[in-house]
CSV table of C-alpha atoms and ligand atoms in Angstrom, one decimal:
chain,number,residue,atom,x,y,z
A,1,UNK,CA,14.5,14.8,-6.9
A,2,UNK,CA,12.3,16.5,-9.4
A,3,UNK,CA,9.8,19.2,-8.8
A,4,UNK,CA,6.7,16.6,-7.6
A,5,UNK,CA,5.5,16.4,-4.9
A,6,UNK,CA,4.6,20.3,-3.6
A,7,UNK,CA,2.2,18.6,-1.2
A,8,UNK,CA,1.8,15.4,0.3
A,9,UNK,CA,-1.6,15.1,2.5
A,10,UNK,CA,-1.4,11.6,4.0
A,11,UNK,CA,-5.1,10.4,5.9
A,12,UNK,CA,-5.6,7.3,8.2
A,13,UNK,CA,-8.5,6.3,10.0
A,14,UNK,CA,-10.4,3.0,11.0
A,15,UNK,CA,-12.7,1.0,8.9
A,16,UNK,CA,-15.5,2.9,7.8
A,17,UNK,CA,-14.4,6.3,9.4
A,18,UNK,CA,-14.7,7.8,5.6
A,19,UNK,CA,-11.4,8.1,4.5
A,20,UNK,CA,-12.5,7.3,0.7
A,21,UNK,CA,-15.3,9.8,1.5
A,22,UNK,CA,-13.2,12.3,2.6
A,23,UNK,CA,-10.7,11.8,-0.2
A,24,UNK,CA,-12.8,11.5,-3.1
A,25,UNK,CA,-14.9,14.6,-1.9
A,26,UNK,CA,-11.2,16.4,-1.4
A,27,UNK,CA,-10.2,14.7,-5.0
A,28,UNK,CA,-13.8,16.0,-6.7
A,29,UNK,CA,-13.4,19.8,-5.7
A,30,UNK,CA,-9.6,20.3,-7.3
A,31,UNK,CA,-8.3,19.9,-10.8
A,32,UNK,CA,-7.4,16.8,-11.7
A,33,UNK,CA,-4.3,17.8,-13.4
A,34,UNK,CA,-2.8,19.2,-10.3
A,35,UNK,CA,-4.1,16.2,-8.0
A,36,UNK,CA,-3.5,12.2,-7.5
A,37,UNK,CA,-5.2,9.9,-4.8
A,38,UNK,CA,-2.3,7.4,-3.6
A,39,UNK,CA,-3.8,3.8,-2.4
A,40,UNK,CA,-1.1,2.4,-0.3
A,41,UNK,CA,-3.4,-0.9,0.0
A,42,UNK,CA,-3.3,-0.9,-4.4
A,43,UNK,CA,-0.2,-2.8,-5.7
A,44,UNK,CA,-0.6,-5.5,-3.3
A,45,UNK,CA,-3.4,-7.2,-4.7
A,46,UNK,CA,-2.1,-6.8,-8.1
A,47,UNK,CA,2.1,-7.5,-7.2
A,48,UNK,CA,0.6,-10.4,-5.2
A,49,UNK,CA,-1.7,-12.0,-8.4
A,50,UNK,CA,1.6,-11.0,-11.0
A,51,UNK,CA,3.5,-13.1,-8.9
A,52,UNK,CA,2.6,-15.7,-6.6
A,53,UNK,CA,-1.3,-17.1,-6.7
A,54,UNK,CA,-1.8,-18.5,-10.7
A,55,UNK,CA,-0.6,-22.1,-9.1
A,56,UNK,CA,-2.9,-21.4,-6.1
A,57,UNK,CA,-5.8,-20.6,-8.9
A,58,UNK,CA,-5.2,-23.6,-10.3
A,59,UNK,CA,-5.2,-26.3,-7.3
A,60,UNK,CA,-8.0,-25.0,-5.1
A,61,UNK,CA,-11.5,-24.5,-5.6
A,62,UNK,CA,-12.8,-21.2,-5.8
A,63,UNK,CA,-14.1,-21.3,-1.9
A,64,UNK,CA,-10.6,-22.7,-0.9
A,65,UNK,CA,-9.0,-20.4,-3.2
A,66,UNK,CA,-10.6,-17.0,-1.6
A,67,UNK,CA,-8.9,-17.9,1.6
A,68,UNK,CA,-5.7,-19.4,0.7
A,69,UNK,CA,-5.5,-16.6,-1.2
A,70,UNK,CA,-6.1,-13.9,1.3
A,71,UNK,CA,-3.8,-15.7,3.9
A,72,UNK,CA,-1.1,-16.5,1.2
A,73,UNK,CA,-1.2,-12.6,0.4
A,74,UNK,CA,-1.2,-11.3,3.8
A,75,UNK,CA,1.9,-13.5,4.6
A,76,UNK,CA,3.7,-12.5,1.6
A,77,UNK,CA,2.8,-8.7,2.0
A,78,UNK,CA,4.1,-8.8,5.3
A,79,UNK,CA,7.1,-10.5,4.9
A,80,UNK,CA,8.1,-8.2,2.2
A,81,UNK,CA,7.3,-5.2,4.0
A,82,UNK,CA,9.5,-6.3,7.1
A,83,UNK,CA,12.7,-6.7,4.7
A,84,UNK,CA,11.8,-3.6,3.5
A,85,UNK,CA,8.4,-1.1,4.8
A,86,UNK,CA,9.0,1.3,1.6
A,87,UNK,CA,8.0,-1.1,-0.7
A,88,UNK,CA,4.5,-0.7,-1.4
A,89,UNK,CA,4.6,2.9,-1.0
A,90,UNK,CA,7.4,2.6,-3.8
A,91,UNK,CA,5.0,0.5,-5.7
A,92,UNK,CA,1.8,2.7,-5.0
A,93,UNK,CA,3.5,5.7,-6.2
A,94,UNK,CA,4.6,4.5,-9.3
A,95,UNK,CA,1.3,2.8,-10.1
A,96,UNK,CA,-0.2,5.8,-9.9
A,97,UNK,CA,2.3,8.0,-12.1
A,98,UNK,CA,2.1,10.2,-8.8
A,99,UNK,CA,5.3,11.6,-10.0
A,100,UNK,CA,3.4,13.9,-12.7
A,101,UNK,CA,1.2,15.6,-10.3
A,102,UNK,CA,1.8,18.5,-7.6
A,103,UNK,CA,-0.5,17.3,-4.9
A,104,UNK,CA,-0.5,13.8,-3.6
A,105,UNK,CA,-3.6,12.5,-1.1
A,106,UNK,CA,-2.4,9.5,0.3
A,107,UNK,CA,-5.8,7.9,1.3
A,108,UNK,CA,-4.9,5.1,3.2
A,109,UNK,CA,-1.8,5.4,5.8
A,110,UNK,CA,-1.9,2.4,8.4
A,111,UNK,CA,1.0,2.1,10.1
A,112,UNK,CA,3.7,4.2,11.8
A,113,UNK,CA,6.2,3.0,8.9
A,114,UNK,CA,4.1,3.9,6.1
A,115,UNK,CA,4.2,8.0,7.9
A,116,UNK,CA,8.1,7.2,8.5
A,117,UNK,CA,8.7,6.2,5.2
A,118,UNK,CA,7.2,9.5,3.7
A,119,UNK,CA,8.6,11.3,6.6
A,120,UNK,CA,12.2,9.8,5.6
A,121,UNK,CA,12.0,10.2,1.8
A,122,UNK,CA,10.6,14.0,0.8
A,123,UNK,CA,10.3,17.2,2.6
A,124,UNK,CA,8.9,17.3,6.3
A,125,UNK,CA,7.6,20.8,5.5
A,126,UNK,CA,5.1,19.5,2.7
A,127,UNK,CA,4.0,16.7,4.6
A,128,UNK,CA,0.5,17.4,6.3
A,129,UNK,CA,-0.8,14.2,8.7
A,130,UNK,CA,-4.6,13.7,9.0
A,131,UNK,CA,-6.3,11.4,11.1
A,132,UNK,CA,-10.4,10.7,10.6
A,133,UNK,CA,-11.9,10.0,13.5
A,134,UNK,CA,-16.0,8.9,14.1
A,135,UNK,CA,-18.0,7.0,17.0
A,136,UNK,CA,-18.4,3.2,16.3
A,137,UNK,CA,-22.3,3.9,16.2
A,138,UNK,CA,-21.5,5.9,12.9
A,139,UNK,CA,-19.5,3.6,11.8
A,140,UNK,CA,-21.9,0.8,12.5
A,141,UNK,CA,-24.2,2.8,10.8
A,142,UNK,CA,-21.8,3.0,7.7
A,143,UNK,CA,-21.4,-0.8,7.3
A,144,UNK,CA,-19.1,-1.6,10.6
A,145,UNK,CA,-19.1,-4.6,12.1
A,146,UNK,CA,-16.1,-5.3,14.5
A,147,UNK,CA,-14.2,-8.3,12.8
A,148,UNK,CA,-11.7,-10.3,15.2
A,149,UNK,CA,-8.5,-10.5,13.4
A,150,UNK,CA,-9.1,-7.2,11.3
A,151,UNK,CA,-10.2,-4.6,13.8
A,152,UNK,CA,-7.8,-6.3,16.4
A,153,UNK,CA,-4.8,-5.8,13.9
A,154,UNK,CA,-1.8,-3.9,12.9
A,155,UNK,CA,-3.8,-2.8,9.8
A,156,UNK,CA,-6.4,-1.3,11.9
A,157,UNK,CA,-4.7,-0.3,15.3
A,158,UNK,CA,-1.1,0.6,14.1
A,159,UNK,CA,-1.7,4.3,14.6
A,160,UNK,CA,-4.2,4.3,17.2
A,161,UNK,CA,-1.1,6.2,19.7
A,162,UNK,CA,0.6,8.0,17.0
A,163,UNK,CA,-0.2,11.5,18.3
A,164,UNK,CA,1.7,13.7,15.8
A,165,UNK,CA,-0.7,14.6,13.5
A,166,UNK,CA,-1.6,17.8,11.9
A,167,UNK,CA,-5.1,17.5,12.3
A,168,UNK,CA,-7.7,15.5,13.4
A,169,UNK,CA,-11.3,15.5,11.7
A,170,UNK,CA,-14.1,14.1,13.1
A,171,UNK,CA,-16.3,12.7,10.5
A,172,UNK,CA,-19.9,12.1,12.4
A,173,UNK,CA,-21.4,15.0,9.8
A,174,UNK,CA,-20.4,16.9,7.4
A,175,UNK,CA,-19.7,19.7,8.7
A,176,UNK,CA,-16.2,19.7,9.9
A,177,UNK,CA,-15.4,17.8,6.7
A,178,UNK,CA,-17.1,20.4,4.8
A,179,UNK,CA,-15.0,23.1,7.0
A,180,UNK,CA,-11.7,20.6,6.2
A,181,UNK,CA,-12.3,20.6,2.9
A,182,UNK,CA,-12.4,23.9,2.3
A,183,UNK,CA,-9.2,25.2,4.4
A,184,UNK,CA,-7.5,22.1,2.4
A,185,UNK,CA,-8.5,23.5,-1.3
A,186,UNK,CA,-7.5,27.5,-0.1
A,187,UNK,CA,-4.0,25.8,0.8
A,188,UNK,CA,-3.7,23.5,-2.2
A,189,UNK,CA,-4.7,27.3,-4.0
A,190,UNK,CA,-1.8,29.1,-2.3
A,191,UNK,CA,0.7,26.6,-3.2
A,192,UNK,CA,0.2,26.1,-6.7
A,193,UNK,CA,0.2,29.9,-7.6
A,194,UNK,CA,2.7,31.0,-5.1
A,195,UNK,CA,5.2,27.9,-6.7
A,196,UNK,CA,3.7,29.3,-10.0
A,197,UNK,CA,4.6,33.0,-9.5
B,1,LIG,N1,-19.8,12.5,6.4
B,1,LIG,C1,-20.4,11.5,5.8
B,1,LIG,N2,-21.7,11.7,5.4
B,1,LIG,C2,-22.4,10.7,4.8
B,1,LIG,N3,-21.9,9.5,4.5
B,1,LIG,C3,-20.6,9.2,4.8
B,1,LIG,C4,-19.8,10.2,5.5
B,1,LIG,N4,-18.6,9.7,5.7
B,1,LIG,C5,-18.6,8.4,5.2
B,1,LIG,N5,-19.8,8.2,4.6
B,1,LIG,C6,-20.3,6.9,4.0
B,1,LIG,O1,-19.9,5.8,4.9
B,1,LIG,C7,-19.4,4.7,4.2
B,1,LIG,C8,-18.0,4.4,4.6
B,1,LIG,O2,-17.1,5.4,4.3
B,1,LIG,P1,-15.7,5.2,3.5
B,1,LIG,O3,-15.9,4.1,2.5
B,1,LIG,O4,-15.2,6.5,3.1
B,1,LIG,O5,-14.9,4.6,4.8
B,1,LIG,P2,-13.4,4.1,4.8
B,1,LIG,O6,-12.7,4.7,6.0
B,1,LIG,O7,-12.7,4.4,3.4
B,1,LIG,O8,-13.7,2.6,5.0
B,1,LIG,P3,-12.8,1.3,4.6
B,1,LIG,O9,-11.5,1.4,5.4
B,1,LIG,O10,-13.6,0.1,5.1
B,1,LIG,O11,-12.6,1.3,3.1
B,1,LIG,C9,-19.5,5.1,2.7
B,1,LIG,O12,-20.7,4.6,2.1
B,1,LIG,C10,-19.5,6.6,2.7
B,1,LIG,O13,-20.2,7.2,1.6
């Protein structure tokens, strides 16, 4: 294994909880040579167009062809990812070149085998769990509308009992993400120039 990652901080929370927020405002304050935002959602749009919906494209119409195409992706994600639940993790951290960078925000954990494949595949000790937590009202207020068959999903629920994680932040205001935020940048600090040293 070579000498990336130093520091892996993987986030979940629900729709609209602010986990881009979060991330990007995490992403903003730190170098950007030393830093990478992971999608975990990112190579499945674009492995699914590469491979499987330019037939689709060219049989439906475009109404027909929005929901085809989300039902034909979700089924093919899926199926991939039970014959294998590393694979867009894999696929996401190639996309992103994460391998050139020390510190690695994964912004978008939703299920318990996204954690366990991180979990199973680099150091437990550099692996830092963070869960965003707000009341629905906020969320509501933030765009949220509870969808049945998306808020009612593994997507969304899959780590609603996981209770393992480093830290939760409740993202209501700003002010324990400001607090989180600036813990997270004095620790991304003591890693680099301790490793450096
Ligand atoms: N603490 C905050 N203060 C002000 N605005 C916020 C805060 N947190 C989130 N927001 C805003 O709420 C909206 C939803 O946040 P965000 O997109 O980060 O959620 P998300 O968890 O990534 O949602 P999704 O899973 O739907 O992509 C955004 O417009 C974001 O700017």
């Amino acid at each position: 294994m070579g000498p990336n990652p130093k520091c892996i901080y993987i986030f979940s929370g629900k729709r609209k909880s602010g986990k881009d927020y979060v991330t990007d405002r995490l992403y903003d304050k730190l170098n950007h040579d030393n830093v990478i935002i992971i999608k975990l959602s990112a190579p499945i749009k674009s492995l699914h167009a590469e491979k499987n919906d330019l037939d689709l494209k060219n049989l439906l119409s475009p109404l027909e062809y929005k929901e085809a195409h989300r039902k034909a992706m979700v089924e093919w994600s899926e199926k991939l990812r039970n014959e294998d639940y590393g694979v867009f993790c894999r696929a996401a951290i190639q996309m992103s070149k994460a391998e050139n960078y020390p510190v690695w925000i994964v912004s978008d954990a939703r299920r318990k085998t996204d954690i366990k494949w991180f979990k199973e595949n680099y150091n437990n000790e550099i692996i830092k769990l963070y869960r965003i937590v707000c009341d629905d009202g906020i969320r509501k207020q933030r765009g949220w509308e509870f969808t049945e068959g998306i808020d009612d999903k593994e997507t969304e629920c899959g780590l609603d009992d996981f209770d393992n994680w480093d830290q939760i932040i409740e993202n209501n205001s700003s002010d324990e993400v400001d607090a989180f935020i600036n813990e997270t940048i004095e620790h991304v600090y003591s890693l680099l120039n301790g490793a450096n040293s």
